[in-house]
GROMACS .gro file of C-alpha atoms in nm:
model
  472
    1MET     CA    1   0.645  -0.707   4.128
    2LYS     CA    2   0.474  -0.368   4.138
    3CYS     CA    3   0.106  -0.286   4.178
    4ASN     CA    4  -0.059  -0.205   3.846
    5ARG     CA    5  -0.259   0.077   4.008
    6CYS     CA    6  -0.025   0.265   4.240
    7GLY     CA    7   0.317   0.119   4.151
    8ALA     CA    8   0.393   0.003   4.506
    9GLU     CA    9   0.604  -0.308   4.562
   10LEU     CA   10   0.381  -0.611   4.628
   11ASP     CA   11   0.447  -0.868   4.899
   12LYS     CA   12   0.315  -1.221   4.942
   13SER     CA   13  -0.024  -1.090   5.044
   14ASP     CA   14  -0.311  -1.061   4.791
   15VAL     CA   15  -0.369  -0.699   4.899
   16CYS     CA   16  -0.156  -0.408   4.779
   17PRO     CA   17   0.020  -0.240   5.074
   18GLY     CA   18   0.003   0.095   4.895
   19CYS     CA   19  -0.356   0.133   4.774
   20GLY     CA   20  -0.525  -0.169   4.934
   21ALA     CA   21  -0.645  -0.313   4.602
   22ASN     CA   22  -0.698  -0.689   4.558
   23VAL     CA   23  -0.408  -0.801   4.335
   24ARG     CA   24  -0.460  -1.178   4.342
   25ILE     CA   25  -0.582  -1.199   3.981
   26TYR     CA   26  -0.318  -0.950   3.869
   27LYS     CA   27  -0.042  -1.164   4.026
   28LYS     CA   28  -0.173  -1.475   3.854
   29THR     CA   29  -0.189  -1.293   3.520
   30VAL     CA   30   0.170  -1.169   3.552
   31SER     CA   31   0.284  -1.516   3.660
   32LEU     CA   32   0.113  -1.676   3.358
   33SER     CA   33   0.268  -1.414   3.130
   34ASN     CA   34   0.612  -1.499   3.269
   35SER     CA   35   0.542  -1.870   3.209
   36PHE     CA   36   0.471  -1.801   2.842
   37TYR     CA   37   0.786  -1.588   2.829
   38ASN     CA   38   0.994  -1.876   2.966
   39GLU     CA   39   0.834  -2.109   2.713
   40GLY     CA   40   0.918  -1.865   2.432
   41LEU     CA   41   1.275  -1.835   2.559
   42GLU     CA   42   1.317  -2.214   2.559
   43LYS     CA   43   1.181  -2.244   2.206
   44ALA     CA   44   1.399  -1.961   2.080
   45THR     CA   45   1.701  -2.136   2.234
   46VAL     CA   46   1.637  -2.445   2.017
   47ARG     CA   47   1.555  -2.224   1.714
   48ASP     CA   48   1.184  -2.302   1.716
   49LEU     CA   49   1.121  -1.941   1.620
   50THR     CA   50   0.758  -1.991   1.513
   51GLY     CA   51   0.675  -2.147   1.849
   52ALA     CA   52   0.869  -1.872   2.026
   53VAL     CA   53   0.670  -1.599   1.848
   54SER     CA   54   0.341  -1.769   1.942
   55ALA     CA   55   0.438  -1.805   2.311
   56LEU     CA   56   0.573  -1.449   2.338
   57ARG     CA   57   0.263  -1.299   2.177
   58GLN     CA   58   0.050  -1.488   2.429
   59SER     CA   59   0.272  -1.353   2.707
   60LEU     CA   60   0.217  -0.996   2.587
   61LYS     CA   61  -0.158  -1.048   2.559
   62LEU     CA   62  -0.161  -1.127   2.931
   63ASP     CA   63   0.083  -0.850   3.030
   64LYS     CA   64   0.170  -0.584   2.773
   65ASN     CA   65   0.427  -0.440   3.015
   66ASN     CA   66   0.637  -0.758   3.011
   67ILE     CA   67   0.951  -0.585   2.880
   68ASP     CA   68   1.160  -0.903   2.864
   69ALA     CA   69   0.900  -1.077   2.649
   70ARG     CA   70   0.867  -0.777   2.417
   71ASN     CA   71   1.244  -0.740   2.371
   72LEU     CA   72   1.283  -1.113   2.304
   73LEU     CA   73   0.999  -1.101   2.053
   74GLY     CA   74   1.185  -0.822   1.872
   75LEU     CA   75   1.502  -1.036   1.866
   76VAL     CA   76   1.309  -1.332   1.721
   77TYR     CA   77   1.156  -1.108   1.454
   78TYR     CA   78   1.503  -0.972   1.370
   79GLU     CA   79   1.638  -1.327   1.341
   80THR     CA   80   1.364  -1.419   1.090
   81GLY     CA   81   1.441  -1.113   0.877
   82GLU     CA   82   1.138  -0.911   0.998
   83VAL     CA   83   1.343  -0.602   1.087
   84VAL     CA   84   1.049  -0.358   1.079
   85ALA     CA   85   0.844  -0.573   1.316
   86ALA     CA   86   1.148  -0.606   1.544
   87LEU     CA   87   1.201  -0.228   1.557
   88SER     CA   88   0.830  -0.179   1.633
   89GLU     CA   89   0.850  -0.406   1.937
   90TRP     CA   90   1.166  -0.235   2.064
   91VAL     CA   91   1.015   0.114   2.022
   92ILE     CA   92   0.709   0.007   2.223
   93SER     CA   93   0.939  -0.143   2.486
   94LYS     CA   94   1.138   0.183   2.504
   95ASN     CA   95   0.820   0.387   2.553
   96LEU     CA   96   0.701   0.156   2.831
   97GLU     CA   97   1.037   0.156   3.013
   98PRO     CA   98   1.261   0.449   2.907
   99GLU     CA   99   1.544   0.380   3.151
  100GLU     CA  100   1.794   0.088   3.146
  101ASN     CA  101   1.617  -0.094   2.865
  102LEU     CA  102   1.803  -0.342   2.642
  103ALA     CA  103   1.587  -0.220   2.353
  104ASP     CA  104   1.818   0.086   2.336
  105LYS     CA  105   2.113  -0.140   2.262
  106TYR     CA  106   1.926  -0.334   1.995
  107MET     CA  107   1.800  -0.021   1.818
  108ASP     CA  108   2.141   0.144   1.834
  109TYR     CA  109   2.291  -0.161   1.667
  110VAL     CA  110   2.056  -0.113   1.372
  111ARG     CA  111   2.062   0.268   1.361
  112ASN     CA  112   2.438   0.310   1.391
  113SER     CA  113   2.513   0.094   1.088
  114PRO     CA  114   2.426   0.283   0.767
  115SER     CA  115   2.514  -0.019   0.558
  116GLN     CA  116   2.279  -0.229   0.770
  117LEU     CA  117   1.993   0.018   0.720
  118ASP     CA  118   2.059   0.032   0.347
  119THR     CA  119   2.055  -0.346   0.328
  120ILE     CA  120   1.725  -0.355   0.518
  121ASN     CA  121   1.570  -0.098   0.282
  122GLN     CA  122   1.692  -0.283  -0.027
  123THR     CA  123   1.562  -0.611   0.111
  124ILE     CA  124   1.215  -0.472   0.177
  125LYS     CA  125   1.195  -0.300  -0.164
  126LYS     CA  126   1.306  -0.607  -0.357
  127PHE     CA  127   1.072  -0.834  -0.160
  128ASN     CA  128   0.779  -0.601  -0.238
  129ILE     CA  129   0.880  -0.602  -0.606
  130ALA     CA  130   0.879  -0.983  -0.598
  131LEU     CA  131   0.528  -0.980  -0.447
  132ASN     CA  132   0.408  -0.748  -0.725
  133TYR     CA  133   0.559  -0.979  -0.986
  134CYS     CA  134   0.370  -1.270  -0.827
  135ARG     CA  135   0.041  -1.077  -0.845
  136GLN     CA  136   0.112  -1.000  -1.213
  137ASP     CA  137   0.196  -1.367  -1.285
  138GLY     CA  138   0.560  -1.279  -1.355
  139LEU     CA  139   0.691  -1.576  -1.158
  140ASP     CA  140   1.034  -1.591  -1.325
  141LEU     CA  141   1.099  -1.226  -1.242
  142ALA     CA  142   0.977  -1.287  -0.886
  143VAL     CA  143   1.228  -1.573  -0.847
  144ILE     CA  144   1.510  -1.344  -0.962
  145GLN     CA  145   1.410  -1.073  -0.713
  146LEU     CA  146   1.381  -1.323  -0.427
  147LYS     CA  147   1.730  -1.454  -0.498
  148LYS     CA  148   1.857  -1.097  -0.473
  149VAL     CA  149   1.670  -1.056  -0.143
  150LEU     CA  150   1.827  -1.370   0.000
  151SER     CA  151   2.174  -1.265  -0.116
  152LEU     CA  152   2.126  -0.950   0.096
  153ASN     CA  153   1.956  -1.122   0.391
  154PRO     CA  154   1.994  -1.504   0.394
  155GLY     CA  155   1.791  -1.523   0.715
  156PHE     CA  156   1.472  -1.372   0.565
  157ILE     CA  157   1.235  -1.666   0.620
  158LYS     CA  158   0.941  -1.519   0.428
  159ALA     CA  159   1.160  -1.484   0.118
  160HIS     CA  160   1.272  -1.848   0.147
  161LEU     CA  161   0.910  -1.964   0.183
  162LEU     CA  162   0.787  -1.757  -0.112
  163LEU     CA  163   1.074  -1.883  -0.328
  164ALA     CA  164   0.993  -2.243  -0.227
  165LEU     CA  165   0.628  -2.185  -0.319
  166LEU     CA  166   0.727  -2.049  -0.661
  167TYR     CA  167   0.953  -2.350  -0.718
  168LEU     CA  168   0.663  -2.580  -0.628
  169LYS     CA  169   0.436  -2.401  -0.872
  170GLY     CA  170   0.702  -2.426  -1.144
  171GLY     CA  171   0.763  -2.795  -1.085
  172ASN     CA  172   1.116  -2.750  -0.945
  173TYR     CA  173   1.047  -2.974  -0.647
  174ASP     CA  174   1.414  -3.041  -0.572
  175ARG     CA  175   1.489  -2.667  -0.542
  176ALA     CA  176   1.172  -2.614  -0.336
  177LYS     CA  177   1.295  -2.887  -0.100
  178ILE     CA  178   1.631  -2.714  -0.060
  179GLU     CA  179   1.462  -2.381   0.029
  180CYS     CA  180   1.238  -2.555   0.283
  181GLN     CA  181   1.540  -2.721   0.442
  182LYS     CA  182   1.709  -2.381   0.469
  183VAL     CA  183   1.402  -2.245   0.649
  184LEU     CA  184   1.395  -2.536   0.891
  185LYS     CA  185   1.761  -2.475   0.976
  186LEU     CA  186   1.664  -2.119   1.068
  187ASP     CA  187   1.329  -2.206   1.228
  188THR     CA  188   1.281  -2.568   1.328
  189GLY     CA  189   0.912  -2.522   1.402
  190ASN     CA  190   0.805  -2.344   1.083
  191VAL     CA  191   0.476  -2.507   0.983
  192MET     CA  192   0.468  -2.369   0.627
  193ALA     CA  193   0.819  -2.497   0.555
  194LYS     CA  194   0.721  -2.845   0.676
  195ARG     CA  195   0.410  -2.836   0.461
  196TYR     CA  196   0.600  -2.730   0.148
  197LEU     CA  197   0.869  -2.991   0.219
  198ARG     CA  198   0.608  -3.264   0.245
  199GLU     CA  199   0.454  -3.145  -0.083
  200ALA     CA  200   0.793  -3.147  -0.257
  201ASP     CA  201   0.875  -3.496  -0.125
  202SER     CA  202   0.542  -3.629  -0.248
  203MET     CA  203   0.612  -3.498  -0.600
  204LEU     CA  204   0.971  -3.624  -0.629
  205LEU     CA  205   1.032  -3.958  -0.797
  206PRO     CA  206   1.135  -4.252  -0.575
  207GLY     CA  207   1.510  -4.238  -0.517
  208GLU     CA  208   1.541  -3.864  -0.572
  209SER     CA  209   1.715  -3.696  -0.282
  210GLY     CA  210   1.636  -3.338  -0.368
  211LYS     CA  211   1.970  -3.265  -0.536
  212LEU     CA  212   1.993  -3.093  -0.869
  213VAL     CA  213   2.194  -3.379  -1.018
  214SER     CA  214   2.185  -3.709  -0.834
  215ASP     CA  215   2.163  -4.086  -0.848
  216ILE     CA  216   2.470  -4.140  -1.065
  217ALA     CA  217   2.530  -4.511  -1.103
  218SER     CA  218   2.664  -4.770  -1.345
  219SER     CA  219   2.461  -5.071  -1.457
  220ASP     CA  220   2.590  -5.430  -1.449
  221SER     CA  221   2.525  -5.492  -1.819
  222GLU     CA  222   2.675  -5.171  -1.963
  223ASP     CA  223   2.859  -4.859  -1.846
  224VAL     CA  224   2.600  -4.582  -1.821
  225ILE     CA  225   2.536  -4.274  -1.605
  226ARG     CA  226   2.188  -4.211  -1.471
  227TYR     CA  227   2.083  -3.880  -1.316
  228ASN     CA  228   1.766  -3.682  -1.251
  229SER     CA  229   1.707  -3.337  -1.398
  230GLY     CA  230   1.385  -3.186  -1.272
  231ASN     CA  231   1.120  -3.459  -1.318
  232GLU     CA  232   1.310  -3.653  -1.588
  233MET     CA  233   1.571  -3.928  -1.556
  234ILE     CA  234   1.860  -3.895  -1.801
  235ILE     CA  235   2.060  -4.208  -1.901
  236GLN     CA  236   2.390  -4.135  -2.075
  237PRO     CA  237   2.643  -4.397  -2.192
  238VAL     CA  238   3.002  -4.358  -2.079
  239LYS     CA  239   3.260  -4.330  -2.358
  240LYS     CA  240   3.529  -4.586  -2.310
  241SER     CA  241   3.891  -4.484  -2.349
  242PRO     CA  242   4.221  -4.677  -2.342
  243ILE     CA  243   4.355  -4.416  -2.101
  244THR     CA  244   4.330  -4.521  -1.742
  245ARG     CA  245   4.120  -4.322  -1.497
  246THR     CA  246   4.426  -4.169  -1.331
  247GLY     CA  247   4.581  -4.074  -1.662
  248SER     CA  248   4.252  -3.926  -1.780
  249ILE     CA  249   4.226  -3.705  -1.470
  250TRP     CA  250   4.582  -3.576  -1.504
  251GLY     CA  251   4.528  -3.513  -1.875
  252ILE     CA  252   4.217  -3.309  -1.801
  253VAL     CA  253   4.397  -3.108  -1.532
  254LEU     CA  254   4.693  -3.039  -1.761
  255GLY     CA  255   4.463  -2.932  -2.048
  256ALA     CA  256   4.271  -2.700  -1.820
  257VAL     CA  257   4.591  -2.538  -1.693
  258LEU     CA  258   4.725  -2.487  -2.046
  259GLY     CA  259   4.394  -2.348  -2.168
  260LEU     CA  260   4.374  -2.107  -1.876
  261ALA     CA  261   4.730  -1.990  -1.935
  262ALA     CA  262   4.660  -1.930  -2.304
  263ALA     CA  263   4.347  -1.735  -2.222
  264CYS     CA  264   4.527  -1.521  -1.965
  265PHE     CA  265   4.835  -1.437  -2.174
  266LEU     CA  266   4.705  -1.435  -2.530
  267ILE     CA  267   4.330  -1.402  -2.568
  268LEU     CA  268   4.207  -1.231  -2.253
  269PRO     CA  269   4.405  -0.899  -2.274
  270GLN     CA  270   4.294  -0.837  -2.632
  271ARG     CA  271   3.936  -0.923  -2.546
  272ILE     CA  272   3.937  -0.688  -2.247
  273GLN     CA  273   4.084  -0.407  -2.458
  274SER     CA  274   3.822  -0.462  -2.727
  275ILE     CA  275   3.541  -0.454  -2.472
  276ASN     CA  276   3.680  -0.137  -2.310
  277ASN     CA  277   3.702   0.039  -2.648
  278SER     CA  278   3.350  -0.065  -2.737
  279ASN     CA  279   3.214   0.052  -2.401
  280GLN     CA  280   3.395   0.386  -2.433
  281ASN     CA  281   3.244   0.444  -2.778
  282LYS     CA  282   2.897   0.363  -2.645
  283ILE     CA  283   2.944   0.599  -2.351
  284SER     CA  284   3.049   0.882  -2.584
  285GLN     CA  285   2.751   0.818  -2.812
  286ILE     CA  286   2.507   0.808  -2.520
  287SER     CA  287   2.655   1.130  -2.380
  288GLU     CA  288   2.608   1.310  -2.712
  289GLU     CA  289   2.250   1.185  -2.745
  290SER     CA  290   2.178   1.290  -2.385
  291ASP     CA  291   2.309   1.645  -2.449
  292ALA     CA  292   2.097   1.674  -2.764
  293LYS     CA  293   1.787   1.553  -2.582
  294SER     CA  294   1.850   1.790  -2.291
  295ALA     CA  295   1.870   2.084  -2.531
  296LYS     CA  296   1.548   1.971  -2.701
  297ILE     CA  297   1.374   1.934  -2.365
  298ASN     CA  298   1.474   2.288  -2.265
  299GLU     CA  299   1.335   2.415  -2.593
  300TYR     CA  300   1.007   2.231  -2.537
  301GLU     CA  301   0.985   2.365  -2.181
  302GLN     CA  302   1.016   2.721  -2.309
  303GLN     CA  303   0.742   2.654  -2.564
  304VAL     CA  304   0.519   2.507  -2.294
  305LYS     CA  305   0.568   2.811  -2.070
  306THR     CA  306   0.481   3.043  -2.361
  307LEU     CA  307   0.167   2.843  -2.439
  308GLU     CA  308   0.064   2.839  -2.072
  309ASN     CA  309   0.091   3.220  -2.057
  310GLN     CA  310  -0.119   3.250  -2.372
  311ILE     CA  311  -0.381   3.013  -2.229
  312THR     CA  312  -0.396   3.217  -1.907
  313ASP     CA  313  -0.455   3.540  -2.102
  314LEU     CA  314  -0.723   3.377  -2.316
  315GLN     CA  315  -0.897   3.232  -2.013
  316SER     CA  316  -0.913   3.573  -1.846
  317LYS     CA  317  -1.063   3.720  -2.163
  318VAL     CA  318  -1.314   3.436  -2.187
  319THR     CA  319  -1.411   3.493  -1.824
  320ASP     CA  320  -1.479   3.860  -1.896
  321TYR     CA  321  -1.687   3.768  -2.202
  322GLU     CA  322  -1.876   3.503  -2.007
  323GLY     CA  323  -1.967   3.761  -1.743
  324VAL     CA  324  -2.123   3.984  -2.007
  325ASP     CA  325  -2.300   3.697  -2.179
  326SER     CA  326  -2.428   3.554  -1.850
  327THR     CA  327  -2.579   3.887  -1.745
  328SER     CA  328  -2.740   3.933  -2.083
  329ALA     CA  329  -2.876   3.580  -2.080
  330ALA     CA  330  -3.011   3.631  -1.728
  331MET     CA  331  -3.199   3.945  -1.840
  332ASN     CA  332  -3.348   3.759  -2.135
  333SER     CA  333  -3.451   3.469  -1.908
  334LEU     CA  334  -3.619   3.702  -1.657
  335MET     CA  335  -3.803   3.893  -1.928
  336SER     CA  336  -3.921   3.569  -2.089
  337ALA     CA  337  -4.048   3.434  -1.755
  338THR     CA  338  -4.225   3.765  -1.681
  339ASN     CA  339  -4.393   3.759  -2.022
  340ILE     CA  340  -4.514   3.402  -1.963
  341TYR     CA  341  -4.658   3.503  -1.625
  342MET     CA  342  -4.844   3.797  -1.778
  343THR     CA  343  -4.982   3.572  -2.050
  344ASP     CA  344  -5.070   3.272  -1.833
  345SER     CA  345  -4.985   3.292  -1.463
  346SER     CA  346  -5.060   2.918  -1.417
  347ASP     CA  347  -4.796   2.804  -1.667
  348ILE     CA  348  -4.538   2.722  -1.398
  349ASP     CA  349  -4.349   2.471  -1.613
  350SER     CA  350  -4.278   2.726  -1.888
  351MET     CA  351  -4.161   2.984  -1.634
  352ALA     CA  352  -3.934   2.724  -1.474
  353GLN     CA  353  -3.791   2.639  -1.816
  354ALA     CA  354  -3.727   3.006  -1.889
  355LEU     CA  355  -3.547   3.057  -1.555
  356SER     CA  356  -3.353   2.727  -1.565
  357ASN     CA  357  -3.023   2.893  -1.663
  358LEU     CA  358  -3.056   3.197  -1.437
  359ASP     CA  359  -2.826   3.185  -1.132
  360LEU     CA  360  -2.874   3.508  -0.938
  361ASN     CA  361  -2.581   3.434  -0.705
  362ALA     CA  362  -2.339   3.412  -0.998
  363ILE     CA  363  -2.440   3.750  -1.146
  364SER     CA  364  -2.542   3.942  -0.835
  365ASP     CA  365  -2.262   4.196  -0.881
  366ASP     CA  366  -2.347   4.266  -1.248
  367VAL     CA  367  -2.724   4.326  -1.241
  368SER     CA  368  -2.903   4.655  -1.192
  369PRO     CA  369  -3.139   4.738  -0.903
  370GLU     CA  370  -3.430   4.733  -1.152
  371PHE     CA  371  -3.340   4.378  -1.251
  372LYS     CA  372  -3.327   4.272  -0.887
  373ALA     CA  373  -3.660   4.441  -0.809
  374LEU     CA  374  -3.833   4.272  -1.104
  375TYR     CA  375  -3.685   3.936  -1.002
  376ASP     CA  376  -3.801   3.978  -0.639
  377THR     CA  377  -4.153   4.076  -0.755
  378LEU     CA  378  -4.182   3.773  -0.981
  379MET     CA  379  -4.055   3.544  -0.705
  380SER     CA  380  -4.311   3.681  -0.458
  381LEU     CA  381  -4.581   3.581  -0.706
  382VAL     CA  382  -4.464   3.241  -0.831
  383GLY     CA  383  -4.147   3.161  -0.632
  384SER     CA  384  -4.308   2.908  -0.400
  385GLU     CA  385  -4.474   2.723  -0.691
  386LEU     CA  386  -4.147   2.719  -0.887
  387ALA     CA  387  -3.964   2.592  -0.579
  388THR     CA  388  -4.225   2.318  -0.530
  389SER     CA  389  -4.185   2.205  -0.893
  390TYR     CA  390  -3.806   2.179  -0.864
  391TYR     CA  391  -3.832   2.027  -0.514
  392ASN     CA  392  -4.056   1.745  -0.639
  393ALA     CA  393  -3.827   1.676  -0.934
  394ALA     CA  394  -3.527   1.675  -0.698
  395ASN     CA  395  -3.697   1.428  -0.463
  396ASP     CA  396  -3.765   1.190  -0.752
  397ALA     CA  397  -3.400   1.209  -0.862
  398TYR     CA  398  -3.279   1.164  -0.502
  399LYS     CA  399  -3.489   0.850  -0.456
  400ALA     CA  400  -3.351   0.715  -0.785
  401GLU     CA  401  -2.995   0.789  -0.657
  402ASP     CA  402  -2.941   1.033  -0.947
  403TYR     CA  403  -2.759   1.277  -0.719
  404GLU     CA  404  -2.629   1.504  -0.996
  405THR     CA  405  -2.985   1.581  -1.111
  406ALA     CA  406  -3.100   1.608  -0.749
  407ILE     CA  407  -2.828   1.866  -0.672
  408ALA     CA  408  -2.929   2.081  -0.972
  409ASN     CA  409  -3.301   2.072  -0.883
  410TYR     CA  410  -3.255   2.124  -0.506
  411SER     CA  411  -3.030   2.425  -0.583
  412LYS     CA  412  -3.301   2.576  -0.806
  413ALA     CA  413  -3.572   2.506  -0.549
  414TYR     CA  414  -3.371   2.683  -0.278
  415GLN     CA  415  -3.298   2.974  -0.512
  416PHE     CA  416  -3.671   3.027  -0.560
  417ASP     CA  417  -3.766   2.964  -0.195
  418ASN     CA  418  -3.491   2.999   0.065
  419THR     CA  419  -3.728   2.943   0.359
  420ASN     CA  420  -3.761   2.565   0.314
  421VAL     CA  421  -3.510   2.393   0.542
  422ASN     CA  422  -3.576   2.050   0.387
  423THR     CA  423  -3.460   2.176   0.048
  424LEU     CA  424  -3.126   2.290   0.189
  425TYR     CA  425  -3.082   1.976   0.403
  426TYR     CA  426  -3.145   1.733   0.117
  427LEU     CA  427  -2.916   1.939  -0.105
  428GLY     CA  428  -2.641   1.868   0.153
  429ASN     CA  429  -2.735   1.498   0.153
  430SER     CA  430  -2.709   1.487  -0.227
  431TYR     CA  431  -2.357   1.635  -0.212
  432TYR     CA  432  -2.268   1.385   0.062
  433GLU     CA  433  -2.396   1.080  -0.131
  434SER     CA  434  -2.217   1.193  -0.450
  435GLY     CA  435  -1.883   1.215  -0.264
  436ASP     CA  436  -1.856   1.600  -0.281
  437PHE     CA  437  -1.778   1.640   0.091
  438GLU     CA  438  -1.659   2.002   0.068
  439ASN     CA  439  -1.993   2.128  -0.073
  440ALA     CA  440  -2.174   1.894   0.168
  441LYS     CA  441  -2.001   2.055   0.467
  442THR     CA  442  -2.075   2.406   0.334
  443THR     CA  443  -2.444   2.320   0.289
  444TYR     CA  444  -2.476   2.154   0.631
  445ASP     CA  445  -2.317   2.466   0.787
  446ALA     CA  446  -2.581   2.676   0.613
  447VAL     CA  447  -2.860   2.453   0.754
  448ILE     CA  448  -2.720   2.489   1.108
  449THR     CA  449  -2.673   2.868   1.071
  450ASN     CA  450  -3.001   2.957   0.893
  451PHE     CA  451  -3.230   2.707   1.070
  452PRO     CA  452  -3.068   2.653   1.411
  453ASP     CA  453  -3.358   2.509   1.613
  454THR     CA  454  -3.484   2.245   1.369
  455GLN     CA  455  -3.449   1.868   1.342
  456SER     CA  456  -3.271   1.920   1.011
  457ALA     CA  457  -3.005   2.128   1.189
  458ALA     CA  458  -2.946   1.847   1.439
  459ALA     CA  459  -2.923   1.593   1.156
  460ALA     CA  460  -2.682   1.823   0.972
  461GLN     CA  461  -2.458   1.840   1.280
  462THR     CA  462  -2.450   1.456   1.286
  463LYS     CA  463  -2.354   1.444   0.918
  464LEU     CA  464  -2.079   1.702   0.972
  465ALA     CA  465  -1.938   1.493   1.255
  466GLU     CA  466  -1.933   1.184   1.030
  467ILE     CA  467  -1.747   1.373   0.756
  468ASN     CA  468  -1.491   1.520   0.997
  469ASN     CA  469  -1.432   1.185   1.173
  470SER     CA  470  -1.370   1.013   0.837
  471GLY     CA  471  -1.094   1.266   0.759
  472ASN     CA  472  -1.269   1.416   0.452
   0.00000   0.00000   0.00000
């Protein structure tokens, strides 16, 4: 045993000879981990795989570096059909002990067999499909998929248990019992299999043994055959015949042989030829239809490309027109707001309404210096009052969790007064609450850059850290 701190070999003393650390508790922990490993090994030997998994997990909780326990846990997982879980344990084992590790051998066995990997992939895919069918209440389809899974991997215990559960739900208690018995052969300590088996036994009629057809007997008063099918008992009279039992058996065998010979030499070749001809015709028809559809698809693709080019040209023209219209509309808005101010300088609401569609940032490259000077003059006179009006409206929308309206009003308030740090900070919060993390990060960056020594800047840094840590 090696010291967990310095890696020195430990002796019988409770003190490490290398670093002098007290290793009494560490020794007891490792010893207890080994005890659980031995318990898991014993249970795995008698195929109590569920108990083995529980003991080995407990061993690894006490000592994660217990390589023997981790490798054995991978083997148990592999035996129950949990190949992914098994590979995970072996990879961890390999990382903990790179040299002379049995995990290499186990992983090579899986990796070096392409057919084995393909079977594992198919098993996982089909099992997931079966689970989806169960969630969609397609139980019959789920049963079909699970049978395919078990044909690929008969040792997949979860598939057996899910199939048994579906049989129980469908009333096929005899089949559910068979699946549970298969699980218990693989894992003698599987609690779920025992529970399902007990449920199936409680639902079967007295005398039923879990077989699909059973309890065949003759009565004393008349010759009958009794057998169970599902939850029903079928009673069928036996037809009497003057032929003895031995003669009847040989007659049946002879008839079967003659019928098989006739089918092989007379009927079967013609039937096979007819099927082959029919299949060939269908293949030719499907091939022709496929070629026609491929040609049509190519034609449609060319049309789509042509339309996409036309749309791109039209969008560029619309963008140019929108630039002209936006500049013109901005001039009209500014002139209207200026006229309102000259008429009644206290009519802030009307001026705000007139400037509601004016975004100076969007048209900054298209306006003249005179336009910019007039805008700056008007803002010096009424900008703070306009900003206050929009800021109050934005606060009301923010409190009501109407973040779209809050974003629009905070943006206007900051356009009219870019000295208010609260306006910019709450604009970032509105983007954050609405899920627009990109604009939220941009706005928080602006708060930190433009108002570096404020409480809002510190709060913005916290918000940025939250967004970055969440991966957005």
